[in-house]
Amino acid sequence: MGTKNKGPEFLKYITPLIEVLKEQGGAGRSSEIRQLVVSRLNIPESEVEVMLKSGVSRVLNQIDWARNYLKEWELLSSGERGIWRLTDSGLRANLSFDEIYHLFQQTQEKLRNKSVSKPNVEQDPSLNLDEIVPEETIYQNEFLKLLKRLSPYGFEKLCRRLLIEEGFQNVEITKQSRDGGIDGVAKLNINRFVSFKVFFQCKRYKGGVGSEEIQMFIGAIDGETNPGDKGLIITTGHFTESAKKAAEKKGGFPIELIDGEKLVEMFESLELGLNPKTIYEIDQDFFEEFK
């Protein structure tokens, strides 16, 4: 059996992830970098839409595992939230698959040798990491699950509250009998002289929002007597590549997209429905010299 057939499947994303980050100047938003890796490997949307039992895209989850191991190898920074940034070592990295697999084996051995109060799933060689959500993203996944369990109207009310917290004014939820795909309308003041009328739509999705949904939303806005200036779609899922292209279509109605990951970041920054908590983890390496 060749080396490329060994180890978890996510190892194949290590090199494309490094290459994409280098092409982006060494850093980029996590959601954008994931999509660039998907595009680079020509992964069809149908494959991206294959979900784990947790409701997370299997492909995107594997890219997250690749990112976690790059952090472990100090090739990726663990800095600001939502930004993936290569370290100086990462920018210089040019790893063969054999080297990647060797680093993975070293990491597994290191984890097995650690004695920690809270076992880490990565320490159990019997587990398939490709089917598990990384520990640091479990909380975000649970939060999005909670949002998906809300009633449709409850989620619309929550989005209304979020928009108000973000500075929107006159935020109204439209009546369901006449919304035609538009869940609400709001005004955003840019300054004392300029304001935008914004139509928004709220989607509790487990998977991806496609181009059809974008086009239907634009059609609903076009049907308004006063179509406004912008559209905004908020989802607990993610947007497919075709959806992003439809939203960015030249000459089309301007549509802003807020996916599940960005939604979590917004709730975090506002501490809306979330209580910040500091958690400490024992640094076993620090104590080695004192043994």
Coordinates of N, CA and C in Angstrom, one line a residue, residues 46-153:
S46 N -22.2 18.7 -5.3 CA -22.9 17.5 -4.7 C -22.1 16.8 -3.7
E47 N -20.8 16.8 -3.8 CA -19.9 16.2 -2.8 C -19.8 17.0 -1.6
V48 N -19.7 18.4 -1.8 CA -19.6 19.3 -0.6 C -20.9 19.2 0.2
E49 N -22.0 18.8 -0.4 CA -23.3 18.8 0.3 C -23.5 17.5 1.0
V50 N -22.6 16.6 1.0 CA -22.6 15.3 1.8 C -22.4 15.7 3.2
M51 N -23.3 15.4 4.1 CA -23.2 15.8 5.5 C -22.9 14.7 6.4
L52 N -22.1 15.0 7.5 CA -21.9 14.1 8.6 C -23.2 14.0 9.4
K53 N -23.3 13.1 10.4 CA -24.4 13.0 11.3 C -24.6 14.3 12.1
S54 N -23.5 15.0 12.3 CA -23.6 16.3 13.0 C -24.2 17.4 12.2
G55 N -24.4 17.2 10.9 CA -25.0 18.2 10.1 C -23.9 19.1 9.4
V56 N -22.7 18.7 9.5 CA -21.6 19.5 9.0 C -21.1 18.9 7.7
S57 N -20.8 19.7 6.7 CA -20.3 19.1 5.4 C -19.0 18.3 5.6
R58 N -19.0 17.1 5.1 CA -17.9 16.2 5.3 C -16.6 16.8 4.7
V59 N -16.7 17.4 3.5 CA -15.5 18.0 2.9 C -15.0 19.2 3.6
L60 N -15.9 20.1 4.0 CA -15.5 21.3 4.7 C -14.9 20.9 6.1
N61 N -15.5 19.9 6.7 CA -15.0 19.4 8.0 C -13.5 18.9 7.9
Q62 N -13.3 18.2 6.8 CA -11.9 17.7 6.5 C -10.9 18.8 6.3
I63 N -11.4 19.9 5.7 CA -10.5 21.1 5.5 C -10.2 21.7 6.8
D64 N -11.2 21.7 7.7 CA -11.0 22.2 9.1 C -10.0 21.3 9.9
W65 N -10.0 20.0 9.7 CA -9.0 19.2 10.3 C -7.6 19.5 9.7
A66 N -7.5 19.7 8.4 CA -6.2 20.1 7.8 C -5.7 21.4 8.5
R67 N -6.6 22.3 8.7 CA -6.2 23.6 9.3 C -5.7 23.3 10.7
N68 N -6.4 22.5 11.5 CA -6.0 22.2 12.9 C -4.6 21.6 13.0
Y69 N -4.3 20.7 12.0 CA -3.0 20.1 12.1 C -1.9 21.1 11.6
L70 N -2.2 22.0 10.7 CA -1.2 23.0 10.3 C -0.9 23.9 11.5
K71 N -2.0 24.1 12.3 CA -1.7 24.9 13.6 C -0.8 24.1 14.5
E72 N -1.1 22.9 14.7 CA -0.3 22.0 15.6 C 1.1 22.0 15.1
W73 N 1.4 22.1 13.8 CA 2.8 22.0 13.3 C 3.3 23.4 13.2
E74 N 2.6 24.4 13.7 CA 3.0 25.8 13.8 C 3.3 26.4 12.4
L75 N 2.5 25.9 11.4 CA 2.6 26.4 10.0 C 1.4 27.4 9.8
L76 N 0.5 27.3 10.7 CA -0.7 28.2 10.6 C -0.8 28.9 12.0
S77 N -1.1 30.2 12.0 CA -1.3 31.0 13.2 C -2.6 30.7 13.9
S78 N -2.7 30.7 15.2 CA -3.9 30.6 15.9 C -4.4 32.0 16.4
G79 N -4.2 33.0 15.5 CA -4.5 34.3 15.9 C -6.0 34.7 15.9
E80 N -6.3 35.8 15.1 CA -7.6 36.3 15.2 C -8.7 35.3 14.7
R81 N -9.9 35.5 15.3 CA -11.0 34.6 15.0 C -11.5 34.8 13.5
G82 N -11.7 33.7 12.8 CA -12.2 33.7 11.5 C -11.2 34.0 10.4
I83 N -9.9 34.2 10.8 CA -8.9 34.4 9.8 C -7.9 33.3 9.9
W84 N -7.5 32.7 8.7 CA -6.5 31.7 8.7 C -5.2 32.4 8.1
R85 N -4.1 32.3 8.9 CA -2.9 33.0 8.5 C -1.7 32.1 8.6
L86 N -0.9 32.0 7.5 CA 0.3 31.2 7.6 C 1.3 31.9 8.4
T87 N 2.1 31.1 9.1 CA 3.3 31.6 9.9 C 4.4 31.8 8.9
D88 N 5.5 32.3 9.3 CA 6.7 32.4 8.4 C 7.1 31.0 8.0
S89 N 7.0 30.0 8.9 CA 7.4 28.7 8.5 C 6.4 28.1 7.5
G90 N 5.1 28.5 7.6 CA 4.1 28.0 6.7 C 4.3 28.6 5.3
L91 N 4.7 29.9 5.3 CA 5.0 30.5 4.0 C 6.1 29.9 3.2
R92 N 7.1 29.3 4.0 CA 8.2 28.6 3.4 C 8.0 27.2 3.1
A93 N 6.9 26.6 3.7 CA 6.7 25.2 3.6 C 6.4 24.7 2.2
N94 N 7.0 23.5 1.9 CA 6.8 22.8 0.6 C 6.9 21.3 0.9
L95 N 5.8 20.8 1.5 CA 5.8 19.5 2.1 C 5.4 18.4 1.1
S96 N 6.1 17.3 1.0 CA 5.7 16.2 0.2 C 4.6 15.4 1.1
F97 N 3.9 14.5 0.4 CA 2.9 13.8 1.2 C 3.5 12.9 2.3
D98 N 4.7 12.3 2.0 CA 5.5 11.5 2.9 C 5.8 12.4 4.2
E99 N 6.2 13.6 4.0 CA 6.5 14.5 5.1 C 5.3 14.8 5.9
I100 N 4.1 15.0 5.2 CA 2.9 15.3 5.9 C 2.4 14.1 6.7
Y101 N 2.5 12.9 6.2 CA 2.2 11.7 6.9 C 3.1 11.5 8.1
H102 N 4.3 11.8 7.9 CA 5.3 11.6 9.1 C 5.0 12.6 10.2
L103 N 4.6 13.8 9.8 CA 4.3 14.8 10.8 C 3.0 14.4 11.6
F104 N 2.0 13.8 10.8 CA 0.8 13.4 11.4 C 1.1 12.2 12.4
Q105 N 1.9 11.3 12.0 CA 2.3 10.2 13.0 C 3.0 10.7 14.2
Q106 N 3.8 11.7 14.1 CA 4.5 12.3 15.2 C 3.5 13.0 16.2
T107 N 2.5 13.7 15.6 CA 1.5 14.3 16.4 C 0.7 13.3 17.1
Q108 N 0.3 12.2 16.5 CA -0.5 11.2 17.1 C 0.2 10.6 18.3
E109 N 1.5 10.3 18.1 CA 2.3 9.8 19.1 C 2.4 10.7 20.3
K110 N 2.6 12.0 20.0 CA 2.7 13.0 21.1 C 1.4 13.1 21.9
L111 N 0.3 13.0 21.2 CA -1.0 13.0 21.9 C -1.3 11.8 22.7
R112 N -0.8 10.7 22.2 CA -1.0 9.4 23.0 C -0.2 9.4 24.3
N113 N 1.0 10.1 24.2 CA 1.9 10.1 25.4 C 1.5 11.2 26.4
K114 N 0.6 12.1 26.0 CA 0.2 13.1 27.0 C -0.8 12.5 28.0
S115 N -0.7 12.9 29.2 CA -1.7 12.5 30.2 C -2.4 13.8 30.6
V116 N -3.7 13.9 30.1 CA -4.5 15.1 30.4 C -5.8 14.7 31.1
S117 N -6.3 15.7 31.8 CA -7.5 15.4 32.6 C -8.7 15.2 31.7
K118 N -8.7 15.8 30.6 CA -9.8 15.7 29.6 C -9.3 15.1 28.3
P119 N -9.6 13.8 28.1 CA -9.1 13.1 26.9 C -9.5 13.8 25.6
N120 N -8.6 13.8 24.6 CA -8.9 14.4 23.4 C -9.2 13.3 22.4
V121 N -10.2 13.6 21.5 CA -10.6 12.5 20.6 C -9.5 12.1 19.6
E122 N -8.5 13.0 19.4 CA -7.4 12.7 18.5 C -6.5 11.6 19.1
Q123 N -6.6 11.4 20.4 CA -5.7 10.4 21.1 C -6.2 9.0 20.9
D124 N -7.4 8.8 20.4 CA -8.0 7.4 20.2 C -7.8 7.0 18.8
P125 N -6.8 6.1 18.5 CA -6.5 5.7 17.1 C -7.6 5.0 16.5
S126 N -8.6 4.5 17.3 CA -9.7 3.7 16.7 C -10.8 4.6 16.1
L127 N -10.7 5.9 16.4 CA -11.7 6.8 15.8 C -11.3 7.3 14.4
N128 N -12.3 7.5 13.6 CA -12.0 8.1 12.3 C -12.2 9.6 12.3
L129 N -11.1 10.3 12.3 CA -11.1 11.8 12.5 C -11.9 12.4 11.4
D130 N -12.0 11.8 10.2 CA -12.7 12.4 9.1 C -14.2 12.5 9.4
E131 N -14.7 11.7 10.3 CA -16.1 11.7 10.7 C -16.4 12.4 11.9
I132 N -15.4 13.1 12.5 CA -15.6 13.8 13.8 C -15.4 15.3 13.6
V133 N -16.2 16.1 14.3 CA -16.0 17.5 14.2 C -14.8 17.9 15.1
P134 N -13.9 18.7 14.7 CA -12.8 19.2 15.6 C -13.3 19.8 16.8
E135 N -12.6 19.6 17.9 CA -13.1 20.0 19.3 C -13.3 21.5 19.3
E136 N -12.5 22.3 18.7 CA -12.6 23.8 18.8 C -13.8 24.3 18.0
T137 N -14.4 23.5 17.1 CA -15.5 23.9 16.3 C -16.8 23.3 16.8
I138 N -16.7 22.4 17.8 CA -17.9 21.8 18.3 C -18.9 22.8 18.8
Y139 N -18.4 23.8 19.6 CA -19.3 24.8 20.2 C -20.1 25.5 19.1
Q140 N -19.4 26.0 18.0 CA -20.0 26.7 16.9 C -21.1 25.8 16.2
N141 N -20.8 24.5 16.1 CA -21.7 23.5 15.5 C -23.0 23.4 16.4
E142 N -22.8 23.3 17.7 CA -23.9 23.2 18.6 C -24.8 24.4 18.6
F143 N -24.1 25.6 18.5 CA -24.8 26.9 18.4 C -25.7 26.9 17.2
L144 N -25.2 26.5 16.0 CA -25.9 26.5 14.8 C -27.1 25.5 14.8
K145 N -26.9 24.4 15.5 CA -27.9 23.4 15.7 C -29.1 24.0 16.5
L146 N -28.8 24.8 17.5 CA -29.8 25.4 18.3 C -30.6 26.4 17.4
L147 N -29.9 27.2 16.6 CA -30.6 28.1 15.7 C -31.5 27.4 14.7
K148 N -31.1 26.2 14.2 CA -31.9 25.4 13.3 C -33.1 24.9 13.9
R149 N -33.1 24.7 15.2 CA -34.3 24.1 15.9 C -35.3 25.2 16.2
L150 N -35.0 26.5 16.0 CA -36.0 27.5 16.3 C -37.1 27.4 15.2
S151 N -38.3 28.0 15.6 CA -39.3 28.0 14.6 C -38.9 29.0 13.5
P152 N -39.5 28.9 12.3 CA -39.2 29.9 11.2 C -39.4 31.3 11.7
Y153 N -40.5 31.6 12.4 CA -40.8 33.0 12.8 C -39.8 33.4 13.9

